[in-house]
Amino acid sequence: MNTSNAQAAVKSSLRPGRPEDGKVLGKICYEAFRSISEAHNFPPDFPESDAAIGLITMLLTRPDAYSVVAQDGDGRPVGSNFLWESDTVAGVGPITVDPDVQNSSYGRAMMEDVIRRSDEQGHPSVRLVQAAFHNRSLSLYTKLGFDTVEPLSNIQGAPLGLAIEGYSVRKMGIEDLESADAVAFRVHGHTRHNEVAAAIEQGTAMVVEHNGTITGYTTGVGFFGHTVGQTNLEIQALIGAAENFAGPGFLVPTRNSELLRWCFSHGLRIVQPLTLMSRGLYQEPRGAFLPSILY
């Protein structure tokens, strides 16, 4: 079978994800991340397979998450990918392929599928975060039209339990959503309105106020949360108030040397390098931010 025929066969093996796929796809997700991380001497993103199974099962039941599953010639699932569609900018991931069949065009086919879906849904931009040590994925995403827009540092450590003078942190309420949207729009040129509303409902969202005005917020200082502030001081206040850094930690734009030095001075450390990539519109941030593992 020539290359074009092989790629066509792979594309024909794609199908939507189903809730009953959660366990097998979760195990593939865990093994895929574990194998690539261990090959480069980095800690795995998931501590055990149950965490990955829980994430994939949740995504397969979310109405705002588009899913695609790759199957081999026998109909066995060998990988999956997801597109988070709740807001103006779409986010990709996690994309994983069974380590036994990696480099077999499944990853490319699933990426092309979510790009097609994003275009059909009219998203002006689709973004993702990839492990900087994974050369193959960086090459693939670049070939598919993604631009590198920000190098990232994954930060972890013990909660700081500190406050920044003049910057008060409190739980976000639904009445704060408009102000949070305004901060996001000022910094990024778009909002993550529905994502923030969900974090309010889950009880993870926090705001920071300066001189009586909301000047920053977070949906959670951790892998799946994002944080936005007018300056680094808002970000420091939100990091300082976090009770924990969920998952493998939070992501700091590596170009923000001032914030990185502040993290280091408080005993936090870099776990691994990552890359924020964007396809479509992208505004250079006009403030400070911590992206999520999506963007």
Short mmCIF file of C-alpha atoms in Angstrom, two decimals:
data_model
loop_
_atom_site.label_atom_id
_atom_site.label_comp_id
_atom_site.label_asym_id
_atom_site.label_seq_id
_atom_site.Cartn_x
_atom_site.Cartn_y
_atom_site.Cartn_z
CA MET A 1 0.00 0.00 0.00
CA ASN A 2 1.50 3.37 -0.99
CA THR A 3 1.64 6.37 1.37
CA SER A 4 -1.46 8.12 0.04
CA ASN A 5 -3.53 4.94 0.22
CA ALA A 6 -2.31 4.27 3.75
CA GLN A 7 -3.28 7.78 4.87
CA ALA A 8 -6.70 7.38 3.25
CA ALA A 9 -7.18 4.10 5.11
CA VAL A 10 -6.31 5.74 8.41
CA LYS A 11 -8.77 8.59 7.80
CA SER A 12 -11.52 6.08 7.01
CA SER A 13 -10.91 4.46 10.40
CA LEU A 14 -11.99 7.57 12.32
CA ARG A 15 -15.28 7.72 14.21
CA PRO A 16 -16.88 9.79 16.98
CA GLY A 17 -16.08 8.85 20.56
CA ARG A 18 -18.67 7.12 22.74
CA PRO A 19 -19.03 7.09 26.55
CA GLU A 20 -18.27 3.36 26.62
CA ASP A 21 -14.85 4.10 25.08
CA GLY A 22 -13.70 5.82 28.26
CA LYS A 23 -11.78 2.97 29.86
CA VAL A 24 -9.84 1.77 26.83
CA LEU A 25 -9.08 5.29 25.57
CA GLY A 26 -8.12 6.40 29.07
CA LYS A 27 -5.60 3.57 29.33
CA ILE A 28 -4.17 4.51 25.92
CA CYS A 29 -3.94 8.14 27.04
CA TYR A 30 -2.07 7.16 30.19
CA GLU A 31 0.37 4.86 28.41
CA ALA A 32 1.00 7.32 25.58
CA PHE A 33 1.91 10.19 27.92
CA ARG A 34 3.86 7.91 30.24
CA SER A 35 5.97 6.40 27.47
CA ILE A 36 6.97 9.68 25.84
CA SER A 37 7.69 11.36 29.20
CA GLU A 38 9.80 8.48 30.50
CA ALA A 39 11.70 8.31 27.20
CA HIS A 40 12.83 11.89 27.84
CA ASN A 41 13.28 11.51 31.61
CA PHE A 42 10.30 13.68 32.55
CA PRO A 43 7.55 12.77 35.06
CA PRO A 44 4.26 11.55 33.49
CA ASP A 45 1.31 13.92 33.27
CA PHE A 46 -0.98 11.40 34.98
CA PRO A 47 0.05 9.67 38.23
CA GLU A 48 -1.96 6.52 37.36
CA SER A 49 -4.27 5.21 34.66
CA ASP A 50 -7.43 5.97 36.66
CA ALA A 51 -6.75 9.71 36.37
CA ALA A 52 -6.52 9.49 32.59
CA ILE A 53 -9.61 7.25 32.41
CA GLY A 54 -11.55 9.79 34.47
CA LEU A 55 -10.53 12.68 32.20
CA ILE A 56 -11.33 10.87 28.95
CA THR A 57 -14.65 9.55 30.29
CA MET A 58 -15.61 13.08 31.32
CA LEU A 59 -14.72 14.48 27.90
CA LEU A 60 -16.73 11.80 26.10
CA THR A 61 -19.87 12.96 27.92
CA ARG A 62 -19.38 16.73 27.59
CA PRO A 63 -21.67 18.38 25.02
CA ASP A 64 -19.06 21.09 24.37
CA ALA A 65 -16.23 18.65 23.61
CA TYR A 66 -15.99 17.14 20.13
CA SER A 67 -14.27 13.75 20.06
CA VAL A 68 -12.66 11.61 17.39
CA VAL A 69 -11.40 8.04 17.79
CA ALA A 70 -8.97 6.18 15.54
CA GLN A 71 -9.40 2.44 15.01
CA ASP A 72 -7.05 -0.15 13.54
CA GLY A 73 -8.00 -2.62 10.82
CA ASP A 74 -9.72 -4.86 13.35
CA GLY A 75 -11.88 -2.05 14.72
CA ARG A 76 -9.82 -1.72 17.90
CA PRO A 77 -9.50 1.85 19.25
CA VAL A 78 -5.87 3.01 19.03
CA GLY A 79 -6.15 6.71 19.85
CA SER A 80 -8.34 9.73 20.44
CA ASN A 81 -8.42 13.49 20.16
CA PHE A 82 -10.72 16.21 21.47
CA LEU A 83 -11.76 19.74 20.56
CA TRP A 84 -13.04 21.95 23.38
CA GLU A 85 -15.67 24.17 21.75
CA SER A 86 -17.32 26.11 24.57
CA ASP A 87 -15.85 29.52 23.70
CA THR A 88 -14.68 31.70 20.81
CA VAL A 89 -11.22 30.11 20.72
CA ALA A 90 -11.18 26.31 20.51
CA GLY A 91 -8.65 24.13 22.34
CA VAL A 92 -7.20 20.80 21.22
CA GLY A 93 -6.39 17.84 23.41
CA PRO A 94 -5.48 15.54 24.80
CA ILE A 95 -4.43 13.78 21.61
CA THR A 96 -2.98 10.33 22.24
CA VAL A 97 -2.06 7.28 20.17
CA ASP A 98 -1.31 3.77 21.42
CA PRO A 99 2.50 3.57 21.77
CA ASP A 100 2.46 0.31 19.77
CA VAL A 101 1.16 2.09 16.65
CA GLN A 102 2.65 5.57 16.93
CA ASN A 103 4.15 7.10 13.78
CA SER A 104 1.41 5.41 11.71
CA SER A 105 -0.46 8.57 10.59
CA TYR A 106 -3.21 8.16 13.22
CA GLY A 107 -2.14 11.32 15.03
CA ARG A 108 -2.08 13.39 11.86
CA ALA A 109 -5.49 12.11 10.78
CA MET A 110 -7.06 12.99 14.14
CA MET A 111 -5.45 16.44 14.12
CA GLU A 112 -6.73 17.12 10.61
CA ASP A 113 -10.17 16.01 11.77
CA VAL A 114 -10.38 18.47 14.69
CA ILE A 115 -8.98 21.27 12.51
CA ARG A 116 -11.74 20.56 9.99
CA ARG A 117 -14.29 20.59 12.81
CA SER A 118 -12.95 23.90 14.18
CA ASP A 119 -13.15 25.51 10.75
CA GLU A 120 -16.69 24.23 10.22
CA GLN A 121 -17.76 25.64 13.59
CA GLY A 122 -16.31 29.05 12.68
CA HIS A 123 -13.71 29.36 15.42
CA PRO A 124 -11.30 32.19 14.49
CA SER A 125 -8.49 30.40 16.30
CA VAL A 126 -7.67 26.92 17.57
CA ARG A 127 -4.86 26.39 20.08
CA LEU A 128 -2.96 23.72 21.94
CA VAL A 129 -0.05 23.15 24.29
CA GLN A 130 2.57 20.52 23.45
CA ALA A 131 5.54 19.06 25.32
CA ALA A 132 8.57 20.92 23.99
CA PHE A 133 10.73 17.78 24.14
CA HIS A 134 8.38 15.95 21.74
CA ASN A 135 9.95 16.86 18.41
CA ARG A 136 7.54 14.84 16.28
CA SER A 137 4.41 16.55 17.58
CA LEU A 138 6.01 20.00 17.25
CA SER A 139 6.87 19.22 13.63
CA LEU A 140 3.39 17.85 12.89
CA TYR A 141 1.52 20.77 14.39
CA THR A 142 3.73 23.26 12.57
CA LYS A 143 3.09 21.48 9.26
CA LEU A 144 -0.65 21.67 9.96
CA GLY A 145 -0.54 25.47 10.32
CA PHE A 146 0.04 26.02 14.03
CA ASP A 147 2.46 28.78 15.01
CA THR A 148 4.58 28.75 18.14
CA VAL A 149 3.38 31.79 20.11
CA GLU A 150 4.79 31.23 23.60
CA PRO A 151 7.36 28.97 25.26
CA LEU A 152 6.05 27.77 28.63
CA SER A 153 7.49 26.46 31.87
CA ASN A 154 5.50 23.95 33.91
CA ILE A 155 5.86 25.06 37.56
CA GLN A 156 5.23 22.97 40.68
CA GLY A 157 5.93 23.13 44.39
CA ALA A 158 4.31 23.59 47.78
CA PRO A 159 1.44 26.11 48.13
CA LEU A 160 2.83 29.50 49.11
CA GLY A 161 0.11 30.79 51.43
CA LEU A 162 1.08 34.42 50.93
CA ALA A 163 -0.63 37.69 50.10
CA ILE A 164 0.41 40.62 47.94
CA GLU A 165 -0.19 43.97 49.62
CA GLY A 166 -2.98 45.92 47.96
CA TYR A 167 -4.29 42.89 46.07
CA SER A 168 -7.11 40.98 47.74
CA VAL A 169 -8.19 37.53 46.53
CA ARG A 170 -11.66 36.08 47.01
CA LYS A 171 -14.04 33.51 45.56
CA MET A 172 -15.59 34.53 42.24
CA GLY A 173 -19.37 34.82 42.03
CA ILE A 174 -21.57 34.87 38.95
CA GLU A 175 -21.94 38.62 39.45
CA ASP A 176 -18.19 38.94 38.77
CA LEU A 177 -18.33 37.24 35.37
CA GLU A 178 -18.70 40.44 33.35
CA SER A 179 -15.68 41.99 35.07
CA ALA A 180 -13.63 38.84 34.51
CA ASP A 181 -14.58 38.89 30.83
CA ALA A 182 -13.42 42.49 30.61
CA VAL A 183 -10.00 41.58 32.02
CA ALA A 184 -9.65 38.67 29.59
CA PHE A 185 -10.68 40.79 26.63
CA ARG A 186 -8.24 43.52 27.56
CA VAL A 187 -5.33 41.07 27.83
CA HIS A 188 -6.16 38.53 25.09
CA GLY A 189 -8.71 40.15 22.79
CA HIS A 190 -11.29 37.45 23.53
CA THR A 191 -13.04 35.96 26.56
CA ARG A 192 -13.42 32.44 27.92
CA HIS A 193 -16.88 33.26 29.22
CA ASN A 194 -18.38 29.77 29.33
CA GLU A 195 -15.24 28.20 30.78
CA VAL A 196 -15.16 30.81 33.54
CA ALA A 197 -18.87 30.35 34.23
CA ALA A 198 -18.30 26.61 34.63
CA ALA A 199 -15.43 27.24 37.05
CA ILE A 200 -17.68 29.52 39.11
CA GLU A 201 -20.24 26.72 39.31
CA GLN A 202 -17.52 24.24 40.31
CA GLY A 203 -16.22 26.61 42.98
CA THR A 204 -12.65 26.88 41.66
CA ALA A 205 -12.77 30.42 40.24
CA MET A 206 -11.16 33.29 42.16
CA VAL A 207 -10.81 37.01 41.52
CA VAL A 208 -8.22 39.52 42.65
CA GLU A 209 -9.21 43.12 43.39
CA HIS A 210 -6.99 46.18 43.41
CA ASN A 211 -8.31 49.56 44.59
CA GLY A 212 -11.82 48.10 44.68
CA THR A 213 -11.75 46.87 41.07
CA ILE A 214 -11.43 43.32 39.71
CA THR A 215 -8.10 43.31 37.87
CA GLY A 216 -7.50 39.57 37.52
CA TYR A 217 -8.99 36.12 37.94
CA THR A 218 -8.23 32.42 37.78
CA THR A 219 -10.32 29.35 37.02
CA GLY A 220 -7.78 27.43 39.11
CA VAL A 221 -4.00 27.68 39.43
CA GLY A 222 -3.12 24.35 37.85
CA PHE A 223 -2.85 22.32 34.66
CA PHE A 224 -6.45 22.76 33.50
CA GLY A 225 -7.01 26.26 34.86
CA HIS A 226 -6.09 29.59 33.28
CA THR A 227 -5.25 32.87 34.97
CA VAL A 228 -5.35 36.46 33.67
CA GLY A 229 -4.27 39.75 35.23
CA GLN A 230 -3.49 43.30 34.26
CA THR A 231 0.03 42.93 35.71
CA ASN A 232 2.26 40.32 37.32
CA LEU A 233 1.06 41.44 40.74
CA GLU A 234 -2.41 40.01 40.10
CA ILE A 235 -0.87 36.73 39.00
CA GLN A 236 1.38 36.61 42.06
CA ALA A 237 -1.58 37.27 44.35
CA LEU A 238 -3.59 34.44 42.79
CA ILE A 239 -0.65 32.01 42.90
CA GLY A 240 0.05 33.03 46.48
CA ALA A 241 -3.54 32.39 47.54
CA ALA A 242 -3.87 28.99 45.81
CA GLU A 243 -4.45 26.12 48.23
CA ASN A 244 -2.75 23.73 45.79
CA PHE A 245 -1.39 23.60 42.26
CA ALA A 246 -3.70 21.07 40.64
CA GLY A 247 -2.31 18.23 38.56
CA PRO A 248 1.29 18.52 37.35
CA GLY A 249 1.29 22.24 38.24
CA PHE A 250 0.69 25.54 36.45
CA LEU A 251 2.14 27.02 33.28
CA VAL A 252 4.17 30.24 33.19
CA PRO A 253 5.15 31.97 29.93
CA THR A 254 8.93 31.53 29.92
CA ARG A 255 9.43 35.01 28.43
CA ASN A 256 7.94 36.47 31.63
CA SER A 257 11.30 36.40 33.42
CA GLU A 258 10.08 38.62 36.26
CA LEU A 259 7.31 36.18 37.17
CA LEU A 260 9.61 33.17 36.81
CA ARG A 261 12.19 34.74 39.13
CA TRP A 262 9.42 35.44 41.65
CA CYS A 263 8.36 31.78 41.50
CA PHE A 264 11.95 30.61 42.01
CA SER A 265 12.44 33.00 44.94
CA HIS A 266 9.48 31.31 46.66
CA GLY A 267 10.79 27.78 46.26
CA LEU A 268 8.87 26.75 43.15
CA ARG A 269 10.61 24.78 40.40
CA ILE A 270 10.36 23.98 36.71
CA VAL A 271 9.10 20.47 35.92
CA GLN A 272 9.20 20.54 32.12
CA PRO A 273 9.14 22.90 29.12
CA LEU A 274 6.06 23.20 26.91
CA THR A 275 4.96 25.21 23.89
CA LEU A 276 1.77 27.20 23.32
CA MET A 277 0.73 27.01 19.65
CA SER A 278 -2.04 28.78 17.77
CA ARG A 279 -3.66 28.36 14.35
CA GLY A 280 -5.59 31.39 13.15
CA LEU A 281 -5.93 34.72 14.92
CA TYR A 282 -3.65 35.46 17.86
CA GLN A 283 -3.21 38.69 19.79
CA GLU A 284 0.04 39.24 21.65
CA PRO A 285 -1.08 39.44 25.32
CA ARG A 286 -1.45 42.95 26.75
CA GLY A 287 -1.01 41.93 30.34
CA ALA A 288 0.00 38.90 32.40
CA PHE A 289 -1.40 35.38 32.14
CA LEU A 290 -0.99 31.71 32.91
CA PRO A 291 -2.43 29.48 30.16
CA SER A 292 -4.11 26.17 30.80
CA ILE A 293 -2.91 22.94 29.20
CA LEU A 294 -5.38 23.78 26.39
CA TYR A 295 -4.25 27.39 25.79
#
